[in-house]
Short mmCIF file of C-alpha atoms and ligand atoms in Angstrom, two decimals:
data_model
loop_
_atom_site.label_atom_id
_atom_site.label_comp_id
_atom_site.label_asym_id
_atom_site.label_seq_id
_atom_site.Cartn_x
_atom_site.Cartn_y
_atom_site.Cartn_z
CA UNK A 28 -43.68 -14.87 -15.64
CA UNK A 29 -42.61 -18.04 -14.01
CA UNK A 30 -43.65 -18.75 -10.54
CA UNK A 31 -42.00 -21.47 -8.71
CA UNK A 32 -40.28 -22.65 -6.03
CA UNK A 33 -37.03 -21.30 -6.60
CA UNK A 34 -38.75 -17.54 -6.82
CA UNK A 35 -39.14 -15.66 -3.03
CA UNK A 36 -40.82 -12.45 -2.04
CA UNK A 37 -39.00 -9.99 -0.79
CA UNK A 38 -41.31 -7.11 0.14
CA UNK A 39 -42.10 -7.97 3.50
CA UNK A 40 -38.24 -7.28 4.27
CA UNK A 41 -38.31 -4.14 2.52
CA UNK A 42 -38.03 -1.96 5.75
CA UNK A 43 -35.20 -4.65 7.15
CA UNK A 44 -33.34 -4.46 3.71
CA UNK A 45 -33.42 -0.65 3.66
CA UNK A 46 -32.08 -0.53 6.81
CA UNK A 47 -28.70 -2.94 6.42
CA UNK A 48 -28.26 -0.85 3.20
CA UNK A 49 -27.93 2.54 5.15
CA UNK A 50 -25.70 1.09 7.29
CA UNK A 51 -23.11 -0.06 4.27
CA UNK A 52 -20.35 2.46 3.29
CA UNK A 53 -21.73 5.12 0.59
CA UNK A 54 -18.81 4.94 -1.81
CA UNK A 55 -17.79 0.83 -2.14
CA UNK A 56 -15.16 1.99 -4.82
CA UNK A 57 -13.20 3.94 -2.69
CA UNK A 58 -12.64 1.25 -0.60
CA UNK A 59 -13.98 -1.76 -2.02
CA UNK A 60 -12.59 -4.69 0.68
CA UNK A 61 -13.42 -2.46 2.97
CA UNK A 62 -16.87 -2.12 1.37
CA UNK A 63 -17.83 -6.20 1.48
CA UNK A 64 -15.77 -6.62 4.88
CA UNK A 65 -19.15 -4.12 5.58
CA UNK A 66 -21.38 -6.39 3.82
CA UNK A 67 -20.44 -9.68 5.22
CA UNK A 68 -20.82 -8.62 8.81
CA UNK A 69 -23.73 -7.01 7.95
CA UNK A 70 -25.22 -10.39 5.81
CA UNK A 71 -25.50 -12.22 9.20
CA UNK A 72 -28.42 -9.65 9.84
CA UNK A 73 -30.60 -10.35 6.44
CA UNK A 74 -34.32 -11.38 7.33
CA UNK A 75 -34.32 -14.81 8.89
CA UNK A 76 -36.39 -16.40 6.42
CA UNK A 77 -34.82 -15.02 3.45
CA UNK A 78 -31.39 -15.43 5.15
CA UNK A 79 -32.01 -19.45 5.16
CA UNK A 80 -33.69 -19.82 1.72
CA UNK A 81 -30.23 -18.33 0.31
CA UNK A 82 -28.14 -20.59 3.20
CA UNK A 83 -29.91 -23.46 2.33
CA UNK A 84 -29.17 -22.97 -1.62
CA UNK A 85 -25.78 -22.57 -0.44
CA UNK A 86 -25.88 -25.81 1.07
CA UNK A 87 -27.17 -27.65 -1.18
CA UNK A 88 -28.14 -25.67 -4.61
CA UNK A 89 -31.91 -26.84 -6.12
CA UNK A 90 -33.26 -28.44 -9.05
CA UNK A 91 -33.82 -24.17 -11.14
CA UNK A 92 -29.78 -23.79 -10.25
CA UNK A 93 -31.31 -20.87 -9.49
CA UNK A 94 -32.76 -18.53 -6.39
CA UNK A 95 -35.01 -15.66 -7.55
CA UNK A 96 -35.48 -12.81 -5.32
CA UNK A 97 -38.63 -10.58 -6.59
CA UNK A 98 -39.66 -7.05 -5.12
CA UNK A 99 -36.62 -6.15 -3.61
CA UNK A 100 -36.63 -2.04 -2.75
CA UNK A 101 -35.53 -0.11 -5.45
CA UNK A 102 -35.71 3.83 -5.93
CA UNK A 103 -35.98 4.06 -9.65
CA UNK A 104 -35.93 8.54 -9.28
CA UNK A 105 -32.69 7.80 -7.43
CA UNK A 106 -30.81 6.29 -10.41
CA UNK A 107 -28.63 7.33 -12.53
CA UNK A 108 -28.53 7.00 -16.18
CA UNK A 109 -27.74 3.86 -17.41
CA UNK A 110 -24.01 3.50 -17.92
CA UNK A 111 -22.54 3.47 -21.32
CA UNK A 112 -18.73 3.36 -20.65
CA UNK A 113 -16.15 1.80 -18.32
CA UNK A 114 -14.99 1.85 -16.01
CA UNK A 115 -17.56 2.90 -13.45
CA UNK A 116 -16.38 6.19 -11.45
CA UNK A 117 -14.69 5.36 -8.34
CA UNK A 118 -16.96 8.19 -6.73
CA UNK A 119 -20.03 6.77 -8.11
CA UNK A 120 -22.84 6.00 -5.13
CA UNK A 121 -23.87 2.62 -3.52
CA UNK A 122 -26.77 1.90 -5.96
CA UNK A 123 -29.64 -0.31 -4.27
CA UNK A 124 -29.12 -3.24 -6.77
CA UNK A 125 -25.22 -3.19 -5.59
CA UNK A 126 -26.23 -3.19 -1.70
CA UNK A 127 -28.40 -5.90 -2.59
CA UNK A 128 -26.25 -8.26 -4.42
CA UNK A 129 -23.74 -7.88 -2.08
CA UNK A 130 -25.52 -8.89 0.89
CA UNK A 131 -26.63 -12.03 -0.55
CA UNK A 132 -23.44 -12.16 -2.37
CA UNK A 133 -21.44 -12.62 0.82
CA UNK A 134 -23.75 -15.20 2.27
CA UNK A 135 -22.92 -17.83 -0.36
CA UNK A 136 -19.03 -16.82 -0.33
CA UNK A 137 -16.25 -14.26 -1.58
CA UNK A 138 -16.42 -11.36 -4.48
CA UNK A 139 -14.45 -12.09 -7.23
CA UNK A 140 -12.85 -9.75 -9.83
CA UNK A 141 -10.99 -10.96 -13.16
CA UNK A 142 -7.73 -9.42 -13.39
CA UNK A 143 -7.59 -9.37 -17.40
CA UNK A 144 -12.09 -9.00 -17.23
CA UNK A 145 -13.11 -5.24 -17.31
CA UNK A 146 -10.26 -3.62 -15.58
CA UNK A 147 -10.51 -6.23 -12.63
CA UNK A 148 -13.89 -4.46 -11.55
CA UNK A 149 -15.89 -6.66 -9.07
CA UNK A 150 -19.13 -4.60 -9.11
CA UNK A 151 -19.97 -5.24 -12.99
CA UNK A 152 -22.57 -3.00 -15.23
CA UNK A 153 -24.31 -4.80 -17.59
CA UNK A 154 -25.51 -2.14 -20.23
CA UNK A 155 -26.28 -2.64 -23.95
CA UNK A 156 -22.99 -0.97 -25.47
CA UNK A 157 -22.92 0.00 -29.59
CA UNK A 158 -20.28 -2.21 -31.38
CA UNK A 159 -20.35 -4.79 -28.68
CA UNK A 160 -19.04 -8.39 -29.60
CA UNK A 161 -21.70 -11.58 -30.19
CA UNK A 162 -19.82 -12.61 -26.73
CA UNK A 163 -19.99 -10.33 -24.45
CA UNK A 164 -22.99 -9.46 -21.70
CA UNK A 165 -23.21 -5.67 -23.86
CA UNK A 166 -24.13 -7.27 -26.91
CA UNK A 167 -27.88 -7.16 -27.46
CA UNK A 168 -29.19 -7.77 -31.35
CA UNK A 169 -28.10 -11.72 -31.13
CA UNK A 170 -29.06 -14.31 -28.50
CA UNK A 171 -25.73 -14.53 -25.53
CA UNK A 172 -26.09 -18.15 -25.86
CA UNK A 173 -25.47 -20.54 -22.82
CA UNK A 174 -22.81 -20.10 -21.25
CA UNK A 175 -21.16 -21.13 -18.02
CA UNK A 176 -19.36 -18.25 -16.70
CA UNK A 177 -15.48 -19.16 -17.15
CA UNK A 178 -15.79 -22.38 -16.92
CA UNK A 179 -11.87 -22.87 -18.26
CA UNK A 180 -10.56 -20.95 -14.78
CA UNK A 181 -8.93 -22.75 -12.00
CA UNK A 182 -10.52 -19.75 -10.25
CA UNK A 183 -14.22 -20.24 -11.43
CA UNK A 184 -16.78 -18.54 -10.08
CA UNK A 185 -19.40 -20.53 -8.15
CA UNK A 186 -21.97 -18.00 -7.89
CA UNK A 187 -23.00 -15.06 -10.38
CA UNK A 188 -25.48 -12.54 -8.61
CA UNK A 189 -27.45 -10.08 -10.69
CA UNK A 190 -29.61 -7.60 -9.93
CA UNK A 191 -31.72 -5.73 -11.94
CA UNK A 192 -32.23 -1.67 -12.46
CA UNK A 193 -33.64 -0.80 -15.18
CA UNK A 194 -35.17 -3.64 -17.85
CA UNK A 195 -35.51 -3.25 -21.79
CA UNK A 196 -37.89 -0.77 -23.11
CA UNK A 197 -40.08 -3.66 -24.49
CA UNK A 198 -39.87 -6.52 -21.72
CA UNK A 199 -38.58 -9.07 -24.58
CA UNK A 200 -35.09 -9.64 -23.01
CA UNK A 201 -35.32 -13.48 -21.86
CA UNK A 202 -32.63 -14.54 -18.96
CA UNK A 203 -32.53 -18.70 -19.49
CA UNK A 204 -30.85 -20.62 -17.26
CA UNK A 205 -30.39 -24.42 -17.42
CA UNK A 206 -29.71 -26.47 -15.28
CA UNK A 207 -27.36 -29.61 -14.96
CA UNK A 208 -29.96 -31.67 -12.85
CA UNK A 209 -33.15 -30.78 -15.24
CA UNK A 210 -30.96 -32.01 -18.41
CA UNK A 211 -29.01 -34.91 -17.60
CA UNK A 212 -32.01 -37.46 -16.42
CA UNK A 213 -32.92 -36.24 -20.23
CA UNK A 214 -29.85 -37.89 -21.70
CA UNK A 215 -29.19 -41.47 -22.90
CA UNK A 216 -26.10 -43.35 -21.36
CA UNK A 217 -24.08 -43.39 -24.49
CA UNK A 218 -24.62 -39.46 -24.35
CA UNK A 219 -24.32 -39.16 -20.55
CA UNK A 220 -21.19 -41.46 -21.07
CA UNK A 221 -19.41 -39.66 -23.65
CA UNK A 222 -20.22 -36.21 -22.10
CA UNK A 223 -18.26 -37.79 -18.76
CA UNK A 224 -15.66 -39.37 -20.44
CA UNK A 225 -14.67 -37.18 -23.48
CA UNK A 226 -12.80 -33.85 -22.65
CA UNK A 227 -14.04 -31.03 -25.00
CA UNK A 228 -11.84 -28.40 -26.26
CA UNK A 229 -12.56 -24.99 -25.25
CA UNK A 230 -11.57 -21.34 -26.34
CA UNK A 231 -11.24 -18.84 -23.50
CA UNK A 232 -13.58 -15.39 -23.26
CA UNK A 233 -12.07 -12.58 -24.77
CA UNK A 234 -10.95 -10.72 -22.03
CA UNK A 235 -8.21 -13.42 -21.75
CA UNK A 236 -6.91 -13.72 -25.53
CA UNK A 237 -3.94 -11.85 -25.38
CA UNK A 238 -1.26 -10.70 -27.42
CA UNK A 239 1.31 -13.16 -26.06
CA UNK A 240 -1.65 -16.23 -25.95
CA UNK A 241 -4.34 -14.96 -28.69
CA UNK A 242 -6.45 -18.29 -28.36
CA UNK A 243 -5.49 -20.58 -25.10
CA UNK A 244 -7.32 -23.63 -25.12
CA UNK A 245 -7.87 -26.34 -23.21
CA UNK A 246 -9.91 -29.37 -22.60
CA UNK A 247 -12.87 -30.04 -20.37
CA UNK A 248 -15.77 -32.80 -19.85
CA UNK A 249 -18.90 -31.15 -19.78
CA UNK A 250 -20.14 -33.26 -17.14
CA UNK A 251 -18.11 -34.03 -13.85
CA UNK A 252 -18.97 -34.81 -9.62
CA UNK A 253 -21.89 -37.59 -10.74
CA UNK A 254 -23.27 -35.61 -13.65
CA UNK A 255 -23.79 -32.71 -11.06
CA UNK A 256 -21.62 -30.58 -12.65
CA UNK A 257 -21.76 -28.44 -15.57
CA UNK A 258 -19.21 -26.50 -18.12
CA UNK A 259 -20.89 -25.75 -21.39
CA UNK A 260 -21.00 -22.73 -23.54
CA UNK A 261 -22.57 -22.40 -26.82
CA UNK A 262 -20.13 -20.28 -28.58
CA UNK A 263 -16.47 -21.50 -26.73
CA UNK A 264 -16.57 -25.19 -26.81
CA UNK A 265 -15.35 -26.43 -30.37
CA UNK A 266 -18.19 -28.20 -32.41
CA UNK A 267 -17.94 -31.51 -34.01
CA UNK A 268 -14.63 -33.05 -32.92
CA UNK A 269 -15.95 -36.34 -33.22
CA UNK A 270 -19.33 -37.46 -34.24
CA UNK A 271 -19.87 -39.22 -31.08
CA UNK A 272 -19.08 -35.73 -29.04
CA UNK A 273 -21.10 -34.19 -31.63
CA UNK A 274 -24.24 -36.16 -31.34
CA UNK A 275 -24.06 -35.78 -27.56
CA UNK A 276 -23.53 -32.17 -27.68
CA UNK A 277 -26.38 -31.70 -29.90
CA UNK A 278 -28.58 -33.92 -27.61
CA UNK A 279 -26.80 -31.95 -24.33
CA UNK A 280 -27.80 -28.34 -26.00
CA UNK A 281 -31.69 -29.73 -27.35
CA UNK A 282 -32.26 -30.92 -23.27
CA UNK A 283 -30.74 -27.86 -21.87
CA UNK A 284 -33.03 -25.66 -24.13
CA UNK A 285 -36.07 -27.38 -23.26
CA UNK A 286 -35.84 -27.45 -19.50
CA UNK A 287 -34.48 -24.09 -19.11
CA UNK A 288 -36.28 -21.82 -17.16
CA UNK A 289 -36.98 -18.27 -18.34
CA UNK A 290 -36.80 -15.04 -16.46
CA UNK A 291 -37.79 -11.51 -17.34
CA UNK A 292 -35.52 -9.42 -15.32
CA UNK A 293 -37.44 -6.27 -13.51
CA UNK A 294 -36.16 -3.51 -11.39
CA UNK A 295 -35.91 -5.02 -7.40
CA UNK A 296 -35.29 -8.92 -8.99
CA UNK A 297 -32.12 -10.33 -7.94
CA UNK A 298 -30.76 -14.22 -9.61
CA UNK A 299 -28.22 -15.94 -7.33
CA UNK A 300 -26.83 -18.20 -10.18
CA UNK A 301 -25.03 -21.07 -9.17
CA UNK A 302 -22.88 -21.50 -11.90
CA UNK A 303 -21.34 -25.00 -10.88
CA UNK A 304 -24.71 -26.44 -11.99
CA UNK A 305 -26.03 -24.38 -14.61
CA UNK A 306 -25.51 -22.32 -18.14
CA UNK A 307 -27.16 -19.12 -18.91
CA UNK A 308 -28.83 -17.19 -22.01
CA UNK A 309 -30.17 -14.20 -23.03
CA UNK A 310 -32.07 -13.26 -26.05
CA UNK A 311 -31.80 -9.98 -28.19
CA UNK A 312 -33.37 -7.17 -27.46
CA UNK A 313 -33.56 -3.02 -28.74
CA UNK A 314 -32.07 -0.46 -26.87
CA UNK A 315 -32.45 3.05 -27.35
CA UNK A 316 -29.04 4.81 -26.35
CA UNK A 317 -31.08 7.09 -24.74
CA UNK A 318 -29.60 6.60 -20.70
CA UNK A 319 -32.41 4.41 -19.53
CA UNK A 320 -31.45 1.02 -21.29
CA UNK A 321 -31.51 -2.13 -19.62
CA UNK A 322 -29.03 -2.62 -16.63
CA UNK A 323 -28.20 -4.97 -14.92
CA UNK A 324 -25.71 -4.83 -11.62
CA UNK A 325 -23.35 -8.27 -11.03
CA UNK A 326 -20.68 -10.01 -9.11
CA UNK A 327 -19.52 -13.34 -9.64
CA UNK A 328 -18.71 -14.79 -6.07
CA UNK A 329 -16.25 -18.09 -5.17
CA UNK A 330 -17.57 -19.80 -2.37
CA UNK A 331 -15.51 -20.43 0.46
CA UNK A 332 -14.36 -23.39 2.58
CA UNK A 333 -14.06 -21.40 5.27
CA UNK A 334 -16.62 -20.04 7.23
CA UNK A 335 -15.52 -16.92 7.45
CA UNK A 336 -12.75 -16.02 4.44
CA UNK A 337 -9.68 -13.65 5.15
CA UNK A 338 -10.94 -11.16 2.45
CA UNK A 339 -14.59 -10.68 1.30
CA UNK A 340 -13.38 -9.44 -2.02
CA UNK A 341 -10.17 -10.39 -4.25
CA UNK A 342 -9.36 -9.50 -7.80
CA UNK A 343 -7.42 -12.85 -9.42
CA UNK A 344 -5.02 -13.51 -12.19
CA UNK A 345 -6.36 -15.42 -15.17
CA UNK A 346 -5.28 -19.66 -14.78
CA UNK A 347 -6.29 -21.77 -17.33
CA UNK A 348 -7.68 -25.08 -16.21
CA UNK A 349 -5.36 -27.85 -17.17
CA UNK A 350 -6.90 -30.29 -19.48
CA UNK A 351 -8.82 -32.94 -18.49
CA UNK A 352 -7.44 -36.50 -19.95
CA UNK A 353 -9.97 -38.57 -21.78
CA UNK A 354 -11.12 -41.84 -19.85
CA UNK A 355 -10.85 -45.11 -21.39
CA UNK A 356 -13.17 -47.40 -20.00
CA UNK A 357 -15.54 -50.35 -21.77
CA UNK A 358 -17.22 -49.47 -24.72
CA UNK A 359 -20.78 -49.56 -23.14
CA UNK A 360 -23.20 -52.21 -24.41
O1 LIG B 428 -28.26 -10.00 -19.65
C1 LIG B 428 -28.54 -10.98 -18.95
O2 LIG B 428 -29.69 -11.22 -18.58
C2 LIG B 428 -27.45 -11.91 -18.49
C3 LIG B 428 -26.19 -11.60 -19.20
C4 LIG B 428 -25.08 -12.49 -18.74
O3 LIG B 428 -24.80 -13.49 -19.31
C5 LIG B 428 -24.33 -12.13 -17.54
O4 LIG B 428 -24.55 -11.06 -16.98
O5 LIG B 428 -23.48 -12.93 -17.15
FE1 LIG B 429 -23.17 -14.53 -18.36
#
């Protein structure tokens, strides 16, 4: 298991935790802005020194693109099965990894649901799910490769916070995330050049291939804001459009699998993602269809230029980005 400086203990805030969580509603479904309204007020109160590790990552993100909270308080006799449909049941109970990603969730800015993305839910199940497609979070027999989480919407999240209940049977499932200021000082200028200057086209997640638009597409550089900014994804961006975008694709992808960092989610770990930075991964793993599958709890989060946002949680229409124009500039030496 990694160690590092991006990982923080959370069990000696256990009692402090426990106590914030009693104090959210019981049912966030029934009234879900209502629910992180709760959990915003109620953020100001998290442990000081756990409250300015996630502030400060806020602030200024890290080198991991990545906070990992470990030992958070988890009742594992309290849970339910693992989920195997959606959506979730509006009278479904505050779980402990929801109480938990909220509160940090609303320190770093505001829920987010998709519109078009799993009925609009904000609280998201991740579950292993029979059938599911090579690129979706319920697949699990192929490698989720990395991917920036909707990277091609003007309404991009900035933060993806997961929390884990239940892990795979055989600890093998691998979370990777890599990030954007590990792989670039890896590059070479012509790479780091074309990767600035050369938009890449992109396909859209399925949840936004529609009848009237079955593939939307647009263009993006993978690298933007002095190469500290990242929008990759394994399986959306086309390959091969030209063999200069190729070969610096193929060196982007080598870098960001070496430096990526690997996590082994366990019940009471929580990743604050910041997914302006980074991609993510996850390899394959077995389930058993048996109710105690891996599960994981998540809610993408938009940070907020204001300090304090209107509403804590909003559900948004699907915007694709407009395309980024290609920059003509000097061929380099
Ligand atoms: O299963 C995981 O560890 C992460 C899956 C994923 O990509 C996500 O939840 O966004
Ligand atoms: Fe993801």
């Amino acid at each position: 298991m990694q160690t590092s400086m991006c990982t923080i203990d959370c069990s000696p805030f256990h009692d402090a935790l426990c106590e914030l969580k009693r104090r959210l509603p019981t049912h966030p479904r029934q009234d879900l802005a209502g629910f992180f309204s709760v959990a915003a007020q109620l953020s100001v109160e998290i442990p000081a020194p756990l409250l300015k590790r996630v502030s400060d990552f806020r602030q200024r993100g890290n080198d991991d693109g990545f906070l990992h909270l470990k030992g958070l308080p988890i009742d594992e006799d309290a849970l339910p099965p693992t989920p195997s449909s959606y959506p979730t049941p509006v009278d479904r109970p505050l779980l402990d990894t929801e109480a938990w990603i909220a509160l940090i969730g609303m320190v770093v800015g505001k829920a987010t649901g998709y519109k078009e993305n799993r009925f609009g839910s904000v609280f998201q199940d991740v579950y292993p799910a029979l059938g599911a497609h090579r690129l979706t979070a319920h697949n699990y027999d192929t490698e989720l490769r990395f991917h920036t989480e909707m990277a091609y919407h003007v309404q991009q999240p900035d933060y993806l916070v997961i929390a884990c209940a239940r892990a795979d049977h055989e600890h093998v499932a691998q979370t990777r995330i890599t990030s954007v200021r590990k792989i670039a000082p890896m590059l070479g200028e012509r790479d780091l050049h074309t990767l600035r200057t050369t938009p890449l086209q992109w396909h859209v997640d399925l949840a936004f291939r529609s009848d009237a638009d079955p593939d939307p597409t647009t263009r993006l550089f993978l690298l933007t804001d002095g190469d500290d900014n990242l929008r990759y994804d394994g399986s959306l961006i086309l390959p091969h459009e030209t063999e200069e975008a190729a070969e610096a694709l193929q060196a982007f992808s080598t870098a960001a699998d070496q430096v990526a960092a690997t996590v082994y989610l366990q019940p009471g770990d929580l990743v604050l993602i910041d997914n302006i930075r980074t991609s993510h991964a996850r390899t394959p793993f077995t389930p058993r269809f048996d109710g105690t599958d891996r599960w994981l709890t998540r809610i993408f989060v938009r940070g907020s230029s204001h300090s304090i946002p209107a509403r804590h949680a909003d559900v948004v229409p699907f915007q694709l980005r407009a395309p980024d124009q290609r920059i003509r500039s000097a061929a380099l030496a």
